[in-house]
Coordinates of N, CA and C in Angstrom, one line a residue:
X1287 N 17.8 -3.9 -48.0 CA 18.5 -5.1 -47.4 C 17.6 -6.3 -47.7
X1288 N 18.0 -7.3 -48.3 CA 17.4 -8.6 -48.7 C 17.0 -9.4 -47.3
X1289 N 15.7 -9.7 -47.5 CA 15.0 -10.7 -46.4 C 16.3 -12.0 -46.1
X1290 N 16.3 -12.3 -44.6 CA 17.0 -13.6 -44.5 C 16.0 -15.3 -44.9
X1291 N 16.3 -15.7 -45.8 CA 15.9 -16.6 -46.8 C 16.2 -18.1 -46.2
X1292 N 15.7 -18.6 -45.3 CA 16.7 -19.8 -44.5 C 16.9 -20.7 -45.9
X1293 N 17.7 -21.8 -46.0 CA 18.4 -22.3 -46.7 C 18.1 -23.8 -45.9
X1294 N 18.1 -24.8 -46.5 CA 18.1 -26.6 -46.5 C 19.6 -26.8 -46.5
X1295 N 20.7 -25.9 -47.2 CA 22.0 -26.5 -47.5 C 22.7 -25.7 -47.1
X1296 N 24.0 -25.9 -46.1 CA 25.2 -25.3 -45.8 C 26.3 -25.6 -46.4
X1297 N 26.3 -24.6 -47.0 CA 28.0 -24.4 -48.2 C 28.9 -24.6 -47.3
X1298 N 29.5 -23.6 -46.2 CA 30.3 -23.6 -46.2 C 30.7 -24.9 -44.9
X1299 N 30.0 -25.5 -44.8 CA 30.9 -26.8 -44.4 C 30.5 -28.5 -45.1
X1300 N 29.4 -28.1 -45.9 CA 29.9 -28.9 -47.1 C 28.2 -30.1 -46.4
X1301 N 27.3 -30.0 -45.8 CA 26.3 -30.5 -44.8 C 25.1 -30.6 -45.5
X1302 N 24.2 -31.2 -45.6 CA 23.0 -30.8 -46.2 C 22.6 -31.8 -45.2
X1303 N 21.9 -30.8 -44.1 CA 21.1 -31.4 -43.1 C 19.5 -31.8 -43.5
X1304 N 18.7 -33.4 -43.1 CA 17.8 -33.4 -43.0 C 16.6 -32.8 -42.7
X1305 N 16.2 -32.3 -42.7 CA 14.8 -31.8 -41.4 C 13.5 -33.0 -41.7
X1306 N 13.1 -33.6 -40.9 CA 12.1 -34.5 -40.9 C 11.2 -33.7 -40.1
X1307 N 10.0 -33.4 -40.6 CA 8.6 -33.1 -40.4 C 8.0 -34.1 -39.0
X1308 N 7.4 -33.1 -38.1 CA 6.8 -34.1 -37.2 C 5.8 -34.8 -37.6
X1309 N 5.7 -35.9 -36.8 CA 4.7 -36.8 -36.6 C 3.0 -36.2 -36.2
X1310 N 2.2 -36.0 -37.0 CA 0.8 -35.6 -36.3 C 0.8 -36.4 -34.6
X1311 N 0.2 -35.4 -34.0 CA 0.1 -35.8 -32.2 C -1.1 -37.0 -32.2
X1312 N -1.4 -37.9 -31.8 CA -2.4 -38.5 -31.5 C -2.9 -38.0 -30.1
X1313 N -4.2 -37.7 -29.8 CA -5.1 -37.7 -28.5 C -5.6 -38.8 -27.9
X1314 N -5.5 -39.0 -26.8 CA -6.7 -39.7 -26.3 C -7.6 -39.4 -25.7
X1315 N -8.1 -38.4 -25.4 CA -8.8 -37.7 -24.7 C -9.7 -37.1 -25.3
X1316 N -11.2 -37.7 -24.6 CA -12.5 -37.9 -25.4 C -13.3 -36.6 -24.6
X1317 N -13.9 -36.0 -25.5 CA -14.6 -34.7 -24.5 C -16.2 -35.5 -24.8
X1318 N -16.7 -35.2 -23.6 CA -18.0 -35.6 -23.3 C -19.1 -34.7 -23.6
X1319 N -20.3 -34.6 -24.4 CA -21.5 -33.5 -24.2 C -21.8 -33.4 -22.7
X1320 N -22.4 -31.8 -22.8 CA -22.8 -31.6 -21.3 C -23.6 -32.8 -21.1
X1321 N -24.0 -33.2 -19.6 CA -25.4 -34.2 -19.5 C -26.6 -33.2 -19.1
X1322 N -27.7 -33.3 -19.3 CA -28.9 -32.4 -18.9 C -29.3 -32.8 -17.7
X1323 N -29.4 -31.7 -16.7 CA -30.0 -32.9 -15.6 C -32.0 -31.9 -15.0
X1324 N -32.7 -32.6 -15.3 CA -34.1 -32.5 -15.5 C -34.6 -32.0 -14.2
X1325 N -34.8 -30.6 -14.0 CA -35.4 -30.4 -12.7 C -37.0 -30.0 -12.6
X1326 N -37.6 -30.3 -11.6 CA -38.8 -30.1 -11.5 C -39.2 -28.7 -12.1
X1327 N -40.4 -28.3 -12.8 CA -41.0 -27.1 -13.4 C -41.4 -26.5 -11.6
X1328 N -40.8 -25.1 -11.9 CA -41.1 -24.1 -11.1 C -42.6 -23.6 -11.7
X1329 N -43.3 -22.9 -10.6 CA -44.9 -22.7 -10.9 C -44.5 -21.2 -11.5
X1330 N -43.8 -20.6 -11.3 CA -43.3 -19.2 -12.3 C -43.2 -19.5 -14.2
X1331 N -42.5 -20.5 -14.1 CA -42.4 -21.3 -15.2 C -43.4 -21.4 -15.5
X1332 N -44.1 -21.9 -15.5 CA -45.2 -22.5 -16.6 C -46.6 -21.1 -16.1
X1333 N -46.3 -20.7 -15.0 CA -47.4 -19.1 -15.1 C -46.8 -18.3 -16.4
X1334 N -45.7 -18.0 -16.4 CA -44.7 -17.3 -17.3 C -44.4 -17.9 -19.2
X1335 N -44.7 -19.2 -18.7 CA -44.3 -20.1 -20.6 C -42.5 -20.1 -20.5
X1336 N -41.9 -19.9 -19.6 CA -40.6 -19.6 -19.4 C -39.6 -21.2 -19.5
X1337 N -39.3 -22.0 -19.9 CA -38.2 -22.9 -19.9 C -36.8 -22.5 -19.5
X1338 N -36.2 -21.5 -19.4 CA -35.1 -21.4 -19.0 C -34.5 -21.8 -17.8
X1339 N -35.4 -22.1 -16.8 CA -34.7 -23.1 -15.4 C -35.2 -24.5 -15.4
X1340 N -35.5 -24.8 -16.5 CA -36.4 -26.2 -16.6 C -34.7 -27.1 -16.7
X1341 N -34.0 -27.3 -17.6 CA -32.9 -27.4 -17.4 C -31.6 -27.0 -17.2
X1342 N -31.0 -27.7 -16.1 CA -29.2 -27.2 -16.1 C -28.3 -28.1 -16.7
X1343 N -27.4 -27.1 -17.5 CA -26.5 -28.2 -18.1 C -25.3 -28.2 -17.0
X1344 N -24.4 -29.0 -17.2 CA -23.2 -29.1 -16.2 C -22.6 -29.2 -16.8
X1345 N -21.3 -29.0 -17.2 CA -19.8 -28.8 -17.8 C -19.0 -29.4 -16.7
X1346 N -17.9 -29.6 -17.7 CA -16.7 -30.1 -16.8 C -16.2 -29.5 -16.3
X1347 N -16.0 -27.8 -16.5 CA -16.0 -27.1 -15.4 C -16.4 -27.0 -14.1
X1348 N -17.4 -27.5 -14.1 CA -17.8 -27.1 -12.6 C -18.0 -28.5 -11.7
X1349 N -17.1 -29.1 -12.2 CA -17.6 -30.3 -11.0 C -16.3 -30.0 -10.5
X1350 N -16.7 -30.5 -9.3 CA -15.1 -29.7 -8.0 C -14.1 -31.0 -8.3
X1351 N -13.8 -32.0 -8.8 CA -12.6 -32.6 -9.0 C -11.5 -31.9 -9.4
X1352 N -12.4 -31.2 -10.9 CA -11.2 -30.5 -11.6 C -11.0 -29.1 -10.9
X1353 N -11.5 -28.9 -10.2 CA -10.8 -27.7 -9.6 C -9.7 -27.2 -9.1
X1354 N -8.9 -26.1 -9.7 CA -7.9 -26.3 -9.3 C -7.3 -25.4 -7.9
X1355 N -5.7 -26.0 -6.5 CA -5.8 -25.3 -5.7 C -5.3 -23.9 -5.7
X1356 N -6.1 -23.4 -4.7 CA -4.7 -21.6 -4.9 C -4.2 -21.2 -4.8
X1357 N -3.6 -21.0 -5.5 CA -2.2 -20.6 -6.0 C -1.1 -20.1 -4.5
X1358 N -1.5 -19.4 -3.6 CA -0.9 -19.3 -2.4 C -2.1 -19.6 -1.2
X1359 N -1.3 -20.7 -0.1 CA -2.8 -20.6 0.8 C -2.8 -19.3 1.7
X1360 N -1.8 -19.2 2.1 CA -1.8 -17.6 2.8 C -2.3 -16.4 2.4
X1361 N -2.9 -15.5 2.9 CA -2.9 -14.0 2.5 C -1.9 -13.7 2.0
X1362 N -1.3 -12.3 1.2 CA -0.2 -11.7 0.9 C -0.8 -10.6 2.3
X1363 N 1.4 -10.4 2.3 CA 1.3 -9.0 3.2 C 0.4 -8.2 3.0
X1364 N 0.2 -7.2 4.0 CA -0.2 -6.2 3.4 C 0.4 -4.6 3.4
X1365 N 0.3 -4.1 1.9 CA 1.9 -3.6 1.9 C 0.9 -2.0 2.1
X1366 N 2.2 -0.7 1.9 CA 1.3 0.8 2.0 C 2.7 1.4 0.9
X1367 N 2.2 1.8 0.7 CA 2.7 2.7 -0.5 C 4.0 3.8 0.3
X1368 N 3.8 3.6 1.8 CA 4.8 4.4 2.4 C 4.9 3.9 3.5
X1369 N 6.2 3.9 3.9 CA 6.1 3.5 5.8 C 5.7 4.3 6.4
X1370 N 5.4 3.7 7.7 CA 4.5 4.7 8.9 C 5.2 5.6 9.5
X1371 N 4.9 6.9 9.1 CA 5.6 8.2 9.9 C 5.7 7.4 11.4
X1372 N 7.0 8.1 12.3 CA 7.3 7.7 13.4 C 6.1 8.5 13.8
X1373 N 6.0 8.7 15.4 CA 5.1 9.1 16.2 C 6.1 10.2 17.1
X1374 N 6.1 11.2 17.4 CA 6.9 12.0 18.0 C 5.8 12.9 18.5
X1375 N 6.8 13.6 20.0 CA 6.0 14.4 20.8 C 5.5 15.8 20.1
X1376 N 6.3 16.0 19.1 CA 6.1 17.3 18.4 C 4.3 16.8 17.6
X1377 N 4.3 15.9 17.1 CA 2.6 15.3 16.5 C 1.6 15.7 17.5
X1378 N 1.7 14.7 18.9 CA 1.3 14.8 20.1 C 0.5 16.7 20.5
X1379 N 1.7 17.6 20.3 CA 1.3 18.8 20.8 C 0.5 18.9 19.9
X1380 N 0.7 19.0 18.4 CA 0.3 19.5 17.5 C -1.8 19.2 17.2
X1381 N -1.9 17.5 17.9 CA -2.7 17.5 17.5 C -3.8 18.0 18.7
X1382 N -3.0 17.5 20.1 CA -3.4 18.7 21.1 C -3.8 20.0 20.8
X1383 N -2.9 20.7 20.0 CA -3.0 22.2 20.5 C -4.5 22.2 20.0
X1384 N -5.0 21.9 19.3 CA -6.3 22.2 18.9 C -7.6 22.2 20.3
X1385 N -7.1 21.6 21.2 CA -7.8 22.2 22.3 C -6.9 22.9 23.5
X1386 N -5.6 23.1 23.4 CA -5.1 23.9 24.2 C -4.2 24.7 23.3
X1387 N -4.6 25.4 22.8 CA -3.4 26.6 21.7 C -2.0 26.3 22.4
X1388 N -1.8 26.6 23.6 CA -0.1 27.0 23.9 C 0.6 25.8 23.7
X1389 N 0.0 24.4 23.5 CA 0.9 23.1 23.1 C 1.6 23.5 21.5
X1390 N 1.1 24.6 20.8 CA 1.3 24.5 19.7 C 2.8 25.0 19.9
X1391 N 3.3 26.1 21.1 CA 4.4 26.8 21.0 C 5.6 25.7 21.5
X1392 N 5.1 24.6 22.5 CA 5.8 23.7 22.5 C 5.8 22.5 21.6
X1393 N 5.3 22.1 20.6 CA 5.9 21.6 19.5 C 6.4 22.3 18.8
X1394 N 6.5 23.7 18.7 CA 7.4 24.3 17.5 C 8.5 24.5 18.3
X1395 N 8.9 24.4 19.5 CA 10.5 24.6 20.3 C 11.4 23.3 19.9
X1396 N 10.4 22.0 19.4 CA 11.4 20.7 18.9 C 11.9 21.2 17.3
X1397 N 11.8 22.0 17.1 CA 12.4 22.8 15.7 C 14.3 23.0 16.0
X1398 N 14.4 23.9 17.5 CA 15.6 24.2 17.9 C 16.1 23.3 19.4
X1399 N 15.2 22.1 19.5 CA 16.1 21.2 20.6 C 16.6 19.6 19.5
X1400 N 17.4 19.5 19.8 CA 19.0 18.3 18.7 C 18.1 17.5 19.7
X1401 N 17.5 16.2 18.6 CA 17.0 15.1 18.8 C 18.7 13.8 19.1
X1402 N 18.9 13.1 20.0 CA 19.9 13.0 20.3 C 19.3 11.3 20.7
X1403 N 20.4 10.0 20.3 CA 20.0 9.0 21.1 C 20.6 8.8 22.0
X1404 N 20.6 7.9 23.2 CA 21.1 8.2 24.3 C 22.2 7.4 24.1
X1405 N 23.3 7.6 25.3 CA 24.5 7.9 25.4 C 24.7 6.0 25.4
X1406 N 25.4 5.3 24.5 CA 25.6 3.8 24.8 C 26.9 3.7 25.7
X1407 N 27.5 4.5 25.5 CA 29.2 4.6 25.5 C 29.1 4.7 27.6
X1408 N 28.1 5.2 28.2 CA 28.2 5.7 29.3 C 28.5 4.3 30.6
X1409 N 28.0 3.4 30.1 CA 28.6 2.3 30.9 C 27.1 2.1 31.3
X1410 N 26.1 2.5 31.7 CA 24.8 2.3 32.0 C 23.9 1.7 30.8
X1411 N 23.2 0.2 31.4 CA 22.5 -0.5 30.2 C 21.3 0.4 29.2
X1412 N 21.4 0.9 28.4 CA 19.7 1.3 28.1 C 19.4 0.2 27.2
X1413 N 18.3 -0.1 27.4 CA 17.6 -0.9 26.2 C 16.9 -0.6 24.8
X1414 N 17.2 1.0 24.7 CA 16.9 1.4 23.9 C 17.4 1.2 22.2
X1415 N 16.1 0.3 21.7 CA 16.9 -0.6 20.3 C 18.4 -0.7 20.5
X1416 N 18.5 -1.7 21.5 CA 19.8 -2.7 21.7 C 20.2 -3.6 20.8
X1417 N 19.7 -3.9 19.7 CA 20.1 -4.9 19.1 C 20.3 -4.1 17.3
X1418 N 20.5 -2.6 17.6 CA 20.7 -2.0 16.6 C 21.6 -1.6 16.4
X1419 N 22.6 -1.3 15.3 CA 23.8 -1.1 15.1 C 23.8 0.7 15.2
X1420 N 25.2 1.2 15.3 CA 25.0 2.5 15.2 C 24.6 3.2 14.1
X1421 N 24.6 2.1 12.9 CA 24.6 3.0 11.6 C 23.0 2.5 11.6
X1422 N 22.4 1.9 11.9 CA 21.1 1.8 11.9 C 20.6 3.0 13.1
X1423 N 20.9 2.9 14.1 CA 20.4 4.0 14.9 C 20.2 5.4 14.4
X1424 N 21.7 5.8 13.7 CA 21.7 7.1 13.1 C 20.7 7.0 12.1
X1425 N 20.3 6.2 11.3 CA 19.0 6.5 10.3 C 17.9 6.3 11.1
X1426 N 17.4 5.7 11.9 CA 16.4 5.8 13.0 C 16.4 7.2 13.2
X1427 N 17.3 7.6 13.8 CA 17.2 9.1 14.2 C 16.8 10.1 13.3
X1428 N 17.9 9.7 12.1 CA 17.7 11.0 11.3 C 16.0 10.6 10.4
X1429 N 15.1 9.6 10.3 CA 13.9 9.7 10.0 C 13.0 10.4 11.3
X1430 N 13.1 10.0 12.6 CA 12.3 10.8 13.4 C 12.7 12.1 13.3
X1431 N 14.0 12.6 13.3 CA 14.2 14.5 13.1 C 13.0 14.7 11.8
X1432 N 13.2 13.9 11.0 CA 12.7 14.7 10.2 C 11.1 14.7 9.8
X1433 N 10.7 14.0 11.0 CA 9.3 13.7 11.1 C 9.0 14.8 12.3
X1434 N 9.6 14.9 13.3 CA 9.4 15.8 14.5 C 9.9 17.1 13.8
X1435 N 10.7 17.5 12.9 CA 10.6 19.0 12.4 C 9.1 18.8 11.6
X1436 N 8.9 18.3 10.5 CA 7.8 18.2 10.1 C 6.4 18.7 10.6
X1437 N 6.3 18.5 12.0 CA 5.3 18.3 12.8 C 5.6 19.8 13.8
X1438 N 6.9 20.0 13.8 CA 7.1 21.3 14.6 C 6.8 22.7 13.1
X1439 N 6.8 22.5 12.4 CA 6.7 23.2 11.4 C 4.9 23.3 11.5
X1440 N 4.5 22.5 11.2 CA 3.2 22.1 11.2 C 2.3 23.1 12.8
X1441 N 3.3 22.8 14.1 CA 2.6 23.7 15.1 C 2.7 25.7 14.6
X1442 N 3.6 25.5 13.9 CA 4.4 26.4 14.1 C 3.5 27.6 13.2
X1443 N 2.7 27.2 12.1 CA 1.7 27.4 11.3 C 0.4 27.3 11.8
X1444 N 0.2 26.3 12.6 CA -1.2 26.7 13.1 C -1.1 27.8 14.4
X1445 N -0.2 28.6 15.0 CA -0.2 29.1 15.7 C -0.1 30.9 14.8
X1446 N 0.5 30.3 14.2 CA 0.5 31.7 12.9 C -1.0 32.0 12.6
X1447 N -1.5 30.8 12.3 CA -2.7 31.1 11.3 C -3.9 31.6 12.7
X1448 N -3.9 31.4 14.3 CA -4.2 31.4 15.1 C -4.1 32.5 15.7
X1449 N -2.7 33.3 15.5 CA -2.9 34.6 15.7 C -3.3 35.9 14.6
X1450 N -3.2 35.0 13.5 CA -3.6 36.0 12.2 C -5.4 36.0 12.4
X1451 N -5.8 35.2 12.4 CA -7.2 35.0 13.0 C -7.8 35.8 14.1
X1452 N -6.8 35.4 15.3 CA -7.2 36.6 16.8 C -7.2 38.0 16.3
X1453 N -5.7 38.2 15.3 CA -5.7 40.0 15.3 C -7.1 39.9 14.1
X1454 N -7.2 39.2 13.4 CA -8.2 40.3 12.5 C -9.6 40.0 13.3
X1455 N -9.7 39.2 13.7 CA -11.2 39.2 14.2 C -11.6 40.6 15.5
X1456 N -9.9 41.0 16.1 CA -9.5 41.8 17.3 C -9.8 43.2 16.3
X1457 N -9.2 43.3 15.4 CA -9.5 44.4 14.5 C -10.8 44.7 13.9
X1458 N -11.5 43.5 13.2 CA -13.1 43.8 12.7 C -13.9 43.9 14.3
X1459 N -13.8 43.6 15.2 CA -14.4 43.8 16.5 C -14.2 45.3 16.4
X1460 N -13.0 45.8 16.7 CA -12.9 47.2 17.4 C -13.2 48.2 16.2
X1461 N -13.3 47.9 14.8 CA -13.5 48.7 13.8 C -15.7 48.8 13.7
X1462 N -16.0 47.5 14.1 CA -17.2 47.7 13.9 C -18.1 48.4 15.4
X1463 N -17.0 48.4 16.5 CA -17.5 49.2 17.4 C -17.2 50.7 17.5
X1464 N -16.2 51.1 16.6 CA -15.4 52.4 16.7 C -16.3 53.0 15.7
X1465 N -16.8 52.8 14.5 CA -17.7 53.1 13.5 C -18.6 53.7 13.3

């Protein structure tokens, strides 16, 4: 396939357009040498033979006129890569049970009790996210079930792992006394 070749003349409508070349840009804008600005010899310096803090140069960089402002004056949010697990009683037991084991059997019973919002329809005010629509509610809900099974699962395993532990340690006891 042959390169596209731009062309100065259009055949088919009979045109042979100009192109005029720009104009070189003129500047006005004169760049200045650094200035040196002469600071007193440090006693390191001349113990040392060192010149390198004898002068600073300054650039236009760094004089605060030209600085420029930032870009946002606010912070940004601050964001998490996930939203925050709800908080439910099934957590609560779970992280209890660790000093009372039998909480662990009541966080695993929220496995088989229907997380339910309360009744709007009943004629009695609740204020419970009142300003929430029902289809918002139902996904409210259905993220906490599924954080409170989560968490009832979670008791439900350390109570396993708790009694797998009691029997064998119950068994290497009575094996190393029967012995």
């Amino acid at each position: 396939m042959p390169a596209f070749v731009p062309s100065t003349t259009i055949f088919h409508l009979g045109i042979q357009p100009t192109l005029d070349l720009p104009t070189t840009a003129t500047t006005n804008t004169t760049c200045t040498p650094p200035s040196a600005v002469l600071l007193e010899r440090s006693p390191f310096d001349d113990f040392s033979g060192s010149s390198l803090s004898t002068y600073i140069h300054e650039s236009r960089r760094d004089s605060a006129a030209d600085v420029l402002p930032p870009y946002v004056e606010d912070t940004p949010p601050m964001y998490s890569p996930t939203a925050p697990e709800p908080v439910t009683m099934a957590e609560h037991f779970f992280k209890y049970g660790f000093l009372f084991p039998p909480f662990w059997i009541f966080g695993a019973w929220f496995l088989w009790l229907p997380l339910r919002a309360p009744n709007r329809h009943s004629g009695v005010e609740i204020p419970w996210m009142a300003d929430k629509t029902e289809l918002e509610l139902q996904c409210i809900i259905g993220e906490m079930r599924r954080a409170e099974v989560r968490w009832a699962l979670r008791c439900i395993w350390a109570l396993v792992i708790l009694i797998l532990l009691g029997m064998s340690s119950g068994i290497a006891t009575w094996a190393v006394l029967h012995l």
